[in-house]
Coordinates of C-alpha atoms and ligand atoms in Angstrom, one line a residue:
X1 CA -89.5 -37.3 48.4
X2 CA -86.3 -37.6 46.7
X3 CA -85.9 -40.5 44.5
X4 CA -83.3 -43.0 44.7
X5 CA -80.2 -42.0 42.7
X6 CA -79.5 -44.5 39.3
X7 CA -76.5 -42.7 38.3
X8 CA -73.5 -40.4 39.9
X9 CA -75.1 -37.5 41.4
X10 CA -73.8 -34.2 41.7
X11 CA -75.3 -31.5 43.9
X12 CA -75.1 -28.1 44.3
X13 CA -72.1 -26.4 45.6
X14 CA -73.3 -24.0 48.1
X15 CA -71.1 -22.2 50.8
X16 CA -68.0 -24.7 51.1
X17 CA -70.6 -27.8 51.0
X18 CA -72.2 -30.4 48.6
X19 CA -75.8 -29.3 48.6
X20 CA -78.9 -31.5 47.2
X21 CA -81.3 -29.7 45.9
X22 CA -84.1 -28.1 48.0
X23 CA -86.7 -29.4 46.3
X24 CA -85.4 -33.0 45.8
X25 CA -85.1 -32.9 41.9
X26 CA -82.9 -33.9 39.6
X27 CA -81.7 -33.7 35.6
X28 CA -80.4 -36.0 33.7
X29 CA -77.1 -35.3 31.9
X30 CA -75.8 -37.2 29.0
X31 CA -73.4 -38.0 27.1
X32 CA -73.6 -36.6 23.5
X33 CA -71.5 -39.5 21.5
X34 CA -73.3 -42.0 23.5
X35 CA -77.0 -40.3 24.0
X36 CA -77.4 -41.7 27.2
X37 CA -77.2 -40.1 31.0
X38 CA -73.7 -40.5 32.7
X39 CA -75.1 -38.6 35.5
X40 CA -77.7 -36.2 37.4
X41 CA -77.5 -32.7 38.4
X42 CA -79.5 -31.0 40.7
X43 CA -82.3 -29.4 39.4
X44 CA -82.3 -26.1 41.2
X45 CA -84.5 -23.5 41.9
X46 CA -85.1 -20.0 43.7
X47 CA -84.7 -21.4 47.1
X48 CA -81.3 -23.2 46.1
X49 CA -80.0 -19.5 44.7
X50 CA -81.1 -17.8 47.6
X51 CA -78.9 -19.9 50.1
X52 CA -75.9 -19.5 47.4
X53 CA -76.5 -16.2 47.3
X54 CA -76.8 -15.7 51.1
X55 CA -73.6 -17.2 51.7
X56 CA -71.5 -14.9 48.9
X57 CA -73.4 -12.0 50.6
X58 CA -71.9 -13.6 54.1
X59 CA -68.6 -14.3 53.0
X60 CA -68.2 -10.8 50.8
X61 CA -69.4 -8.6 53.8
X62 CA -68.0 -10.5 57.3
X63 CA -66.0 -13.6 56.5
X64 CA -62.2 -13.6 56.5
X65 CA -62.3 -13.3 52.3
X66 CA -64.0 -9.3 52.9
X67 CA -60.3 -8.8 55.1
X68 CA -58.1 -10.1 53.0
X69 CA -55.2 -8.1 51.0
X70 CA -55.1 -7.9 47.3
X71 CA -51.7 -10.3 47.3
X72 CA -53.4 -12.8 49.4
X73 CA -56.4 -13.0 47.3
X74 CA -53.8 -13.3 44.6
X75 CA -52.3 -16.2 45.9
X76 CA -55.5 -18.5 46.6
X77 CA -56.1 -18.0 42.9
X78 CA -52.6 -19.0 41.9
X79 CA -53.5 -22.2 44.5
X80 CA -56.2 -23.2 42.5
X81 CA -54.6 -22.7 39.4
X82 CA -51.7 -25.5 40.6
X83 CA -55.4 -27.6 41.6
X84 CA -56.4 -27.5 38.1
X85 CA -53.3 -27.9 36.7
X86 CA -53.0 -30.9 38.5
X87 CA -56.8 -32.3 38.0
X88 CA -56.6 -31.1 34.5
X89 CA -57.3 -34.8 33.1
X90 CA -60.0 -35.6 35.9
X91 CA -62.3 -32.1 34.9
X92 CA -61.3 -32.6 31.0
X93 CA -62.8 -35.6 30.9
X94 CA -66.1 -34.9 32.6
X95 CA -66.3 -32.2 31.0
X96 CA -65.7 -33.5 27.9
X97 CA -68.0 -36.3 28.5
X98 CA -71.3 -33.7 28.9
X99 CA -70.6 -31.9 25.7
X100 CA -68.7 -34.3 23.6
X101 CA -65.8 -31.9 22.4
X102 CA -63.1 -33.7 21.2
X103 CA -60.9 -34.6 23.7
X104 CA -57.3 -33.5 23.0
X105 CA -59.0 -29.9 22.5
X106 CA -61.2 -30.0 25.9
X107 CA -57.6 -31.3 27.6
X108 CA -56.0 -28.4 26.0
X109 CA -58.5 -26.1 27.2
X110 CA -58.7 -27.0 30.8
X111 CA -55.1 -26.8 31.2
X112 CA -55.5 -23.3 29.7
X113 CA -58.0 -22.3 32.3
X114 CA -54.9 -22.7 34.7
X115 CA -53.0 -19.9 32.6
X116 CA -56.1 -17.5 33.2
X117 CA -56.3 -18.2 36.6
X118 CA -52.7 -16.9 37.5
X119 CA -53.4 -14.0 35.0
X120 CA -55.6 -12.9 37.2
X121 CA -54.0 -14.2 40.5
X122 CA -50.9 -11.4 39.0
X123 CA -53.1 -8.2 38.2
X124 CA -55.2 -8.7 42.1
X125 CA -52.5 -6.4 43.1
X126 CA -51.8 -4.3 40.5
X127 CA -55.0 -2.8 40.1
X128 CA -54.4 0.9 40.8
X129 CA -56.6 3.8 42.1
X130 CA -55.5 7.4 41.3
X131 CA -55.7 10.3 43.4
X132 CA -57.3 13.5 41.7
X133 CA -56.1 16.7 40.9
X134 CA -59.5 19.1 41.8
X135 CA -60.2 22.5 41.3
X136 CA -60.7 22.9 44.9
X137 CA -58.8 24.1 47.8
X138 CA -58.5 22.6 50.9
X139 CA -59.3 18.9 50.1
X140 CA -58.0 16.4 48.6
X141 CA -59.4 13.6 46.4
X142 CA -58.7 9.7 45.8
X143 CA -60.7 6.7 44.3
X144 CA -61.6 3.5 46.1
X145 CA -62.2 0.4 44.0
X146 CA -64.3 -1.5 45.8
X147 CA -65.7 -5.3 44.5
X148 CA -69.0 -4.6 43.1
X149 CA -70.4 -7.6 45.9
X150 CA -71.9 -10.8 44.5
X151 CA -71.7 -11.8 41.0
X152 CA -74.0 -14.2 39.1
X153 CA -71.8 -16.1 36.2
X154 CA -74.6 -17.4 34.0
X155 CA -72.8 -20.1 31.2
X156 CA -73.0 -22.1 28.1
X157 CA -72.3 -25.8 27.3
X158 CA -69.8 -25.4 24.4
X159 CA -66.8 -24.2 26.9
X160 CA -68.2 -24.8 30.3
X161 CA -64.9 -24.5 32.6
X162 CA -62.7 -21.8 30.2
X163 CA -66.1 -19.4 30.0
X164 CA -66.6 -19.3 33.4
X165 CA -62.5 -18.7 34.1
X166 CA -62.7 -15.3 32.0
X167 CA -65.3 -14.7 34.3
X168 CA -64.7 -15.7 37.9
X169 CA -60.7 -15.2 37.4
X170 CA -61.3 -11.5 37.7
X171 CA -64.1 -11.3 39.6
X172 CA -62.3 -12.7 42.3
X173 CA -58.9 -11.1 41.7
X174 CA -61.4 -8.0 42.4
X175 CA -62.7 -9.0 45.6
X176 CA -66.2 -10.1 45.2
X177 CA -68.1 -13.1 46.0
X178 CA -69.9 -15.4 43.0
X179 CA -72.6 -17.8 42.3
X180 CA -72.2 -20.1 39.3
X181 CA -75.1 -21.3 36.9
X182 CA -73.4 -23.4 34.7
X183 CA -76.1 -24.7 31.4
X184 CA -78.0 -27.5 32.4
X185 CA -76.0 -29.6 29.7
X186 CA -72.3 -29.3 31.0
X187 CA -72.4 -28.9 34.9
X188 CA -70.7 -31.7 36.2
X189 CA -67.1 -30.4 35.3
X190 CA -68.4 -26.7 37.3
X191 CA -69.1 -28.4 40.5
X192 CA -66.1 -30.3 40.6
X193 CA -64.1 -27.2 39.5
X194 CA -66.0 -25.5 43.1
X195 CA -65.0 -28.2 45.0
X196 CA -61.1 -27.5 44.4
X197 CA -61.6 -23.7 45.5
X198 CA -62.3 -25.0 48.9
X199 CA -59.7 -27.2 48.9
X200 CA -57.0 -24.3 47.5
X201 CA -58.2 -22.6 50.9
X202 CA -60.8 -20.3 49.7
X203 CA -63.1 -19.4 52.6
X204 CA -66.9 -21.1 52.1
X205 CA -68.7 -19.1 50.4
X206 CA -66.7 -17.3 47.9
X207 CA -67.4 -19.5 45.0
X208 CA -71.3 -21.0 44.7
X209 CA -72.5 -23.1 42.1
X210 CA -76.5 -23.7 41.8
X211 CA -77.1 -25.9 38.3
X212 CA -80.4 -26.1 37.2
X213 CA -82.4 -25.0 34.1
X214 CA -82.0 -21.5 33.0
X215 CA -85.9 -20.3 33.6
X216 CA -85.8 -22.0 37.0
X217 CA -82.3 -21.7 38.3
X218 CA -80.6 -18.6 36.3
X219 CA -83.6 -16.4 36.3
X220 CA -84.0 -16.0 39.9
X221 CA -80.2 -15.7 40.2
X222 CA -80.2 -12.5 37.9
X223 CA -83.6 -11.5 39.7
X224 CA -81.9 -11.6 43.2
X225 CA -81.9 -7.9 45.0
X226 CA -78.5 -9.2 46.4
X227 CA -77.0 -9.9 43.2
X228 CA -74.4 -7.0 42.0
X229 CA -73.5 -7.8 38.8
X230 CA -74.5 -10.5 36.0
X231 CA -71.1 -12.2 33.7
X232 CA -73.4 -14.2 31.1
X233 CA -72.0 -16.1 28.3
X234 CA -74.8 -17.6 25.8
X235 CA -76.9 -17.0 23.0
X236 CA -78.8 -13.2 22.1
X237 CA -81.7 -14.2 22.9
X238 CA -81.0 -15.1 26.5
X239 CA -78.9 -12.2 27.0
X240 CA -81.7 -9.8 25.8
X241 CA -84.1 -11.2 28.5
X242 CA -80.9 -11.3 30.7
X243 CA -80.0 -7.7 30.0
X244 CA -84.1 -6.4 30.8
X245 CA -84.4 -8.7 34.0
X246 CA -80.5 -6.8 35.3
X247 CA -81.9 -3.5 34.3
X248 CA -85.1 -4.1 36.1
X249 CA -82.6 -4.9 39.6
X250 CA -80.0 -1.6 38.2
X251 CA -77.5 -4.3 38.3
X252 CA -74.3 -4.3 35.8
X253 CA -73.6 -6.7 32.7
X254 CA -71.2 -8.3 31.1
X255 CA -72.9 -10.2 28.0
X256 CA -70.6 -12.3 25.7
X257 CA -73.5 -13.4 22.9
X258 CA -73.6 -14.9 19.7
X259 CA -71.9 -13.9 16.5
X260 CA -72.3 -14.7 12.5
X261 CA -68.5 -13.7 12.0
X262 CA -67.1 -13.2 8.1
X263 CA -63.9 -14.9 7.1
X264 CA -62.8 -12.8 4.0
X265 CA -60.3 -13.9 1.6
X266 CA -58.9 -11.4 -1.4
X267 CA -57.6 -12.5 -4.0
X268 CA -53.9 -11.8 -3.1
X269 CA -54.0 -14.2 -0.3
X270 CA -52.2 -17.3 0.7
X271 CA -55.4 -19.4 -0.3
X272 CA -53.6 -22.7 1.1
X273 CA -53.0 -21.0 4.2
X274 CA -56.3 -19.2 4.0
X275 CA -58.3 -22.3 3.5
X276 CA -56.6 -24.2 6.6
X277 CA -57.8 -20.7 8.7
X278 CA -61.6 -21.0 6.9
X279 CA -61.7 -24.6 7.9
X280 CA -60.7 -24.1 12.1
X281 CA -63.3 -21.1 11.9
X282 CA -66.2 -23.5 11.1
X283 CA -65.5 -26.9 11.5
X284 CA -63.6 -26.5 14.8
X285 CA -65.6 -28.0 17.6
X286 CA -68.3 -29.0 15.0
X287 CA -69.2 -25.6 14.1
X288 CA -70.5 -24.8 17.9
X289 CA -68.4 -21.6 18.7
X290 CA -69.2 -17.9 19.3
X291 CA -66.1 -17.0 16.9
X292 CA -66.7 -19.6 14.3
X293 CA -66.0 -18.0 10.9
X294 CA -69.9 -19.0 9.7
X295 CA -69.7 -16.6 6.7
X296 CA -67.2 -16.9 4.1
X297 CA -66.6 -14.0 2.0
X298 CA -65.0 -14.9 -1.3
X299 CA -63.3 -12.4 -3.5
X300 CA -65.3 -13.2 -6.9
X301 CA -62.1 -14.0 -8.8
X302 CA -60.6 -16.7 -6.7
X303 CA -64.5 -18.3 -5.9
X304 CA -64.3 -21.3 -7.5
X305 CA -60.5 -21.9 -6.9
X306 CA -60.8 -21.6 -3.7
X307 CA -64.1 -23.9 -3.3
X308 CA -62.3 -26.5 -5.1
X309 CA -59.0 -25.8 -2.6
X310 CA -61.8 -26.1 0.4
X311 CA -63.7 -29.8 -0.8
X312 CA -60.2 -30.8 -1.4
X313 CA -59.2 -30.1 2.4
X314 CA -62.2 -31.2 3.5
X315 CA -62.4 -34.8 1.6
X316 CA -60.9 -37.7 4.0
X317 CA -62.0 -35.6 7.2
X318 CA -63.2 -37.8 10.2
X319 CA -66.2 -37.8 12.1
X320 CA -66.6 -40.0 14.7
X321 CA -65.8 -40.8 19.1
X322 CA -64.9 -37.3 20.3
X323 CA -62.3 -39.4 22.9
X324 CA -60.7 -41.3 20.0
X325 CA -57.7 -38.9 19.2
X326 CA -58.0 -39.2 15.3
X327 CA -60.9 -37.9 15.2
X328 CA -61.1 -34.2 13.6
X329 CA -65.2 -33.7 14.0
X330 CA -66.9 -35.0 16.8
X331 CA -70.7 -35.0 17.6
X332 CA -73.1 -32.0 18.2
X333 CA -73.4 -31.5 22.0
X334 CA -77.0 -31.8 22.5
X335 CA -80.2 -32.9 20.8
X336 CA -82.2 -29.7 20.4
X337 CA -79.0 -28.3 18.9
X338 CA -78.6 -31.0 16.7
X339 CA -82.3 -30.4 15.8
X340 CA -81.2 -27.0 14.9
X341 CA -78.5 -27.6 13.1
X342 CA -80.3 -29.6 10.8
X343 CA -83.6 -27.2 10.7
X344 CA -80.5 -24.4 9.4
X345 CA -79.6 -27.3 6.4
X346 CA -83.4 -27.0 5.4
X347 CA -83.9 -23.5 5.6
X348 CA -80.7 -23.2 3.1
X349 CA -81.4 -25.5 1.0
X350 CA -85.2 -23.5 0.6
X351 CA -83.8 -20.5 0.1
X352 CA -82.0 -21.6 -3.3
X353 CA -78.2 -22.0 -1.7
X354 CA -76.2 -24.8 -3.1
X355 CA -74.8 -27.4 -0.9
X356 CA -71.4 -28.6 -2.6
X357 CA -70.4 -30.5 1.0
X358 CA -72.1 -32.5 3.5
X359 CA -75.8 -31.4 4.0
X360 CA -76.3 -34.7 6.2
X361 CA -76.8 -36.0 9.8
X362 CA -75.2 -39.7 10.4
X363 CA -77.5 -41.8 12.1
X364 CA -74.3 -44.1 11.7
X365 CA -72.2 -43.1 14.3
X366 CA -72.9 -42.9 18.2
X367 CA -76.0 -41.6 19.4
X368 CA -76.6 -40.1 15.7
X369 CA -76.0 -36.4 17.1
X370 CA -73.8 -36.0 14.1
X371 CA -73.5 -33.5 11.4
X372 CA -71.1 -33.7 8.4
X373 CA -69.2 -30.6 7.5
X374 CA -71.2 -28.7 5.2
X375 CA -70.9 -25.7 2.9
X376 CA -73.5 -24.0 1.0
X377 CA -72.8 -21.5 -2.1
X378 CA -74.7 -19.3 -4.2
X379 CA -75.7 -17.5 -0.4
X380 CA -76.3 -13.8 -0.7
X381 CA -76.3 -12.2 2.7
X382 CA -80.1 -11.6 2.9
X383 CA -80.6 -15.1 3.6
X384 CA -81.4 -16.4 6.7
X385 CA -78.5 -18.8 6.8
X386 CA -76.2 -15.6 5.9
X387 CA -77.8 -13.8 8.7
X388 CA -78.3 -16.2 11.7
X389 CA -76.1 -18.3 14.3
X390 CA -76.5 -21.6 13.1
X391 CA -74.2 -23.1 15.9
X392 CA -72.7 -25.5 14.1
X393 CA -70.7 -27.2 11.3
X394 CA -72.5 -25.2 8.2
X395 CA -70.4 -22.9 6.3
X396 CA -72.0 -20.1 4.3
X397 CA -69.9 -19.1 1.4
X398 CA -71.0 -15.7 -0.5
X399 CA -68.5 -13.8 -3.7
X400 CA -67.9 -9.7 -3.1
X401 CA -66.2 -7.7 -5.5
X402 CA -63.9 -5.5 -4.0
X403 CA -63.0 -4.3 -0.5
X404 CA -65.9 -2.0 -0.4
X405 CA -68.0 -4.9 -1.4
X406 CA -66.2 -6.9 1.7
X407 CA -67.1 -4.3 4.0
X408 CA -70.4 -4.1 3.2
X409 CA -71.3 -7.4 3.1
X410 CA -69.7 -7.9 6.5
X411 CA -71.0 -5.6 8.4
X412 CA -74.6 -5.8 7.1
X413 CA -75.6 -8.4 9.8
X414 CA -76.8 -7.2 13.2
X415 CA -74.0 -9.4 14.7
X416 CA -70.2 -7.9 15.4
X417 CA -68.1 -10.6 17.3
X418 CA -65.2 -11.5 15.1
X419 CA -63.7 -11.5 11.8
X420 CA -60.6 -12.0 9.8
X421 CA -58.8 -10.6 6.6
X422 CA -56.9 -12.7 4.3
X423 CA -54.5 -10.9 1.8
X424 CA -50.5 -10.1 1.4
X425 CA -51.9 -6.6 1.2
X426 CA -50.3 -4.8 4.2
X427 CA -52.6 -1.7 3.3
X428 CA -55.5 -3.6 2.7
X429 CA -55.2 -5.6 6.0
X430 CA -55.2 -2.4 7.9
X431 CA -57.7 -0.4 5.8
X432 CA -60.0 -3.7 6.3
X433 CA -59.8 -3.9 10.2
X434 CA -60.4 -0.5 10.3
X435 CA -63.8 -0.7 8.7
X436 CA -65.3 -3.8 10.4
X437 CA -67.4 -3.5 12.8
X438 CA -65.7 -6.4 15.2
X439 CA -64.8 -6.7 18.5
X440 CA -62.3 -9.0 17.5
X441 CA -60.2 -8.7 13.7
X442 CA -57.5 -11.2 12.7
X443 CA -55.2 -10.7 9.7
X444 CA -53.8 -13.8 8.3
X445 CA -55.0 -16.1 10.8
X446 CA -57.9 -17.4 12.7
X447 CA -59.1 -17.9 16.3
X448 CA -56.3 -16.3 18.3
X449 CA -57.4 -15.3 21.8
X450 CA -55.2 -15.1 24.8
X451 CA -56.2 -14.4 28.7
X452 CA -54.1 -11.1 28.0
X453 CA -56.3 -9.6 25.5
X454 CA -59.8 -8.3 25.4
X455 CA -62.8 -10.4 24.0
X456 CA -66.4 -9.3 23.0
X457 CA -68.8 -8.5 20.9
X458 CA -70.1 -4.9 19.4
X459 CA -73.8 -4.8 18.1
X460 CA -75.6 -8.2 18.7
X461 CA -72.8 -9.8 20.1
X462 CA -72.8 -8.5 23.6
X463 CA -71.9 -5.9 25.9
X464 CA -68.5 -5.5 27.9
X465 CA -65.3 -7.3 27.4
X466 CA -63.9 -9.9 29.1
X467 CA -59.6 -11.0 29.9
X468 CA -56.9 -8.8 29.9
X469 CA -56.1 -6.0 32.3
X470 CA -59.6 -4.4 32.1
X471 CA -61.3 -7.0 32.4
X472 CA -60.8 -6.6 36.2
X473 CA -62.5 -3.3 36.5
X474 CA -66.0 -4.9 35.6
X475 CA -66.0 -6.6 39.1
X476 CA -65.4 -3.3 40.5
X477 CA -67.1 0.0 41.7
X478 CA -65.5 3.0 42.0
X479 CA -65.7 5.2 44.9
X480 CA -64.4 8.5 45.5
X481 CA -63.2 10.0 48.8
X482 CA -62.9 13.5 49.3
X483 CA -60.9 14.8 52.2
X484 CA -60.7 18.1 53.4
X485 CA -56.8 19.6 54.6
X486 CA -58.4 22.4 56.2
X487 CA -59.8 22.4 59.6
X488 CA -62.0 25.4 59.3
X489 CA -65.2 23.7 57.6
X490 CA -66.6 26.6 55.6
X491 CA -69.9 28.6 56.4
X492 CA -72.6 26.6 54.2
X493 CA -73.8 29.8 53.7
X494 CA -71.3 31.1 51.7
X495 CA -70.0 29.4 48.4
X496 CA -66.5 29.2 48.1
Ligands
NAD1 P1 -78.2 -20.2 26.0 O1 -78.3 -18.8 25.8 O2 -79.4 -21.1 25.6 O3 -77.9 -20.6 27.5 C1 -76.7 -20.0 28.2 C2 -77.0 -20.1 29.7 O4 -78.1 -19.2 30.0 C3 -77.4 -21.5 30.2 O5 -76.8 -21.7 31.4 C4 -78.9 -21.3 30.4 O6 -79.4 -22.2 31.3 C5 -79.0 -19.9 30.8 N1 -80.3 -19.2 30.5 C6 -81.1 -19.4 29.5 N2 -82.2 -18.6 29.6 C7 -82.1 -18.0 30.7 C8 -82.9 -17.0 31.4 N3 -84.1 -16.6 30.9 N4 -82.5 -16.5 32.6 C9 -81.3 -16.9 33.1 N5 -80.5 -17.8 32.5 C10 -80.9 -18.3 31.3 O7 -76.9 -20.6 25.2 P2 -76.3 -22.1 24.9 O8 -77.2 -22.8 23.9 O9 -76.0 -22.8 26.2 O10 -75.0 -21.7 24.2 C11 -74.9 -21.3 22.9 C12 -74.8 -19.8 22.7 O11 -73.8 -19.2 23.5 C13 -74.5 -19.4 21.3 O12 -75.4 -18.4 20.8 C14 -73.1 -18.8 21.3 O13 -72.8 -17.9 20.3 C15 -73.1 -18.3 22.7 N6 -71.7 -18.2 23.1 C16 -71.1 -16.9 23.1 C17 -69.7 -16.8 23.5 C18 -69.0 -15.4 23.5 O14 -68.0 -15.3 24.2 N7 -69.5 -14.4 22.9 C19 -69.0 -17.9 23.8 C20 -69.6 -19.2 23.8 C21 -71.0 -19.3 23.4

């Protein structure tokens, strides 16, 4: 029996409908500034993914979407782009409201998604196939790319609508059919975000959302024999499992994990320009980023100076309502991470690294989900806080020598999603990006990421990459077709 609801309710989003659950049940999902529920999401489970993914199967194989051109695919996605543009307030704020980001930057983001979207909506047509040159006579060879089928987009709470854009943008661009599993902590914004895909005239089907816990909902969903390929943004561990269930089913991966990422300042930097990058690298969205710059490699000479250039920064910065616009920290987005957060504060402390900012929670403000910016020195890079995603606002700050030193230091971690160099030293920049062991390397700046331009990890941090032009060709199989020019088919006797 389903009990009655006490709060806004979202369902599933299953081919073109609102869908309760199957089983009836329901999570709560709250508000992190707050602490309280603002709303239920349907708990869903293996009967919930197989209707979703029954109706992506349906719509990929005989619904009008499986007929349409490239172009016309193109221009549903540049449909729903105009749809977000124009709900861009509506999905910031619920989105905003499950994972308590600050506002102005979940607004910023959402309206961003929109720029992905008609990225993608552009390159549908403009993927090319080749024909071959062979060493055979009498046929003729060209490729078909053909939509891998359905996709399962598995996602985190820290970015909820942008993660699943870099994923669903190009998937659909490419033809195939998806099913959504937004985290269990931010999937209101998701379900409305499905809702507007019908609405941009996108036959029922094509996009599928199933929310739900990730053992009950997302397991089955990369489990599913139907299931082509798995897009999964979230933490290693996760993906690991992720990665053996997909290889059990010989089904594709894109896994965008977690990353310990070294910010590395030289002496001959801009250390005032440096510093503003070091402090968007960590304390940006309270720490709870895949890129953040967690590790901050200090040229010995300039350690202290630059400390003392970093406290100053940091001294009258505010914590408090993520929807109050002067705030610059707002609150971690859920308890266990919190919990976390704080367990990382321990462990440093234990393993003899200084804190010289922060160290705290603030049962003070809100719900009490808060951290205060906090930076630990006197970290070597054994440590556990040098070596592990903390996921939040706690800087680890650690002195190398030279640029052999740097490089060491920063790739002796079994992570590889980011880093960035910080020095006047043209020669040095370039020398520097050559030797880490990144997916992504900045120079003089921190964060930069564009739909244009290719995102992952190496190592630790994932498989695949995700936006720009390639991105497109993870969604798609390639098929070759040989043709013969001659009518005489040869004796199969005789090799020729
Ligand atoms: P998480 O790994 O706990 O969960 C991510 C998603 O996976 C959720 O939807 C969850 O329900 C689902 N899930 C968990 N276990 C599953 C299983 N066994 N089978 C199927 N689905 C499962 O991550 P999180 O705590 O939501 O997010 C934080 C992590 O995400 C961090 O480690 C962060 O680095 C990573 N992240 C990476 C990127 C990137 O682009 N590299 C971006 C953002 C976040």
């Amino acid at each position: 029996m389903d009990d009655p609801p006490r709060l806004p309710r979202y369902g599933h989003y299953i081919d073109g409908q609102p869908t309760p659950p199957a089983s009836g049940r329901h999570l709560p999902t709250d508000d992190p500034w707050t602490g309280t529920a603002w709303a239920e999401i349907a708990r869903g489970d293996g009967a919930d993914v197989a209707a979703a993914v029954a109706a992506a199967r349906r719509a990929g194989t005989s619904g009008p979407w499986a007929t349409l051109t490239p172009s016309e695919r193109g221009r549903l996605l540049w449909r729903v782009a105009d749809l977000v543009t124009a709900r861009a307030d509506r999905l910031a704020e619920i989105e905003q409201r499950d994972n308590g980001k600050l506002a102005t930057e979940v607004g910023a983001q959402v309206r961003y998604m929109a720029d992905y979207l008609r990225y993608y909506a552009g390159l549908a047509d403009k993927v090319h196939s080749a024909v071959i040159p062979t060493d055979k006579r009498g046929v003729f060879a060209y490729t078909r790319l053909v939509p891998k089928g359905v996709v399962g987009i598995i996602t985190p709470w820290n970015s909820p609508l942008t993660l699943t854009s870099w994923k669903l943008a190009p998937a659909l661009a490419a033809g195939c059919t998806v099913v959504v599993k937004p985290s269990e902590y931010s999937s209101a914004s998701m379900v409305e975000l499905a809702a507007l895909f019908g609405e941009a005239g996108f036959p029922d089907g094509v996009v599928n959302v199933v929310t739900g816990l990730g053992a009950e909902a997302g397991a089955p969903l990369v489990e599913h024999p139907d299931v082509a390929h798995i897009g999964f943004t979230g933490g290693t561990e996760a993906g690991r499992r992720i990665y053996e269930m997909a290889a059990r089913g010989m089904k594709t991966v894109t896994l965008e994990l977690g990353g310990k990422s070294p910010n590395i300042v030289f002496d001959d930097a801009d250390l005032e320009q440096a510093v503003k990058g070091v402090v968007s690298g960590i304390f940006a969205a309270s720490g709870q980023s895949c890129q953040a710059g967690s590790r901050l490699l200090l040229q010995r000479s300039i350690h202290d100076r630059f400390v003392a250039l970093l406290l100053d920064f940091m001294r009258d910065v505010r914590l408090g309502d993520p929807r109050d616009p002067r705030t610059q920290v707002g609150p971690i987005a859920t308890r266990p991470q919190f919990d976390k957060v704080m367990s990382y504060i321990e462990i440093a402390r234990a393993e003899g690294a200084r804190c010289v900012l922060g160290g705290r929670a603030r049962p003070d403000l809100g719900s009490g989900q808060f951290v205060e910016p906090t930076i630990f020195v006197g970290v070597n890079n054994a440590m556990r806080i040098a070596q592990e995603e903390v996921f939040g606002p706690v800087l680890a700050v650690i002195p190398f020598d030279d640029e052999d030193d740097a490089v060491r230091i920063a790739n002796d971690i079994r992570f590889g999603l980011a880093a960035a160099v910080w020095t006047r030293d043209l020669h040095r920049a370039l020398a520097m990006t050559e030797r880490i062991r990144a997916g992504t390397v900045w120079v003089n700046n921190y964060r930069a990421t564009s739909f244009t331009s290719p995102f992952g990890g190496f190592k630790d941090s994932g498989i695949g990459r995700e936006s720009g032009v390639d991105a497109i060709r993870e969604y798609l199989d390639i098929k070759c077709v040989w043709v013969s020019t001659d009518l005489d088919v040869p004796n199969p006797f005789v090799r020729r």
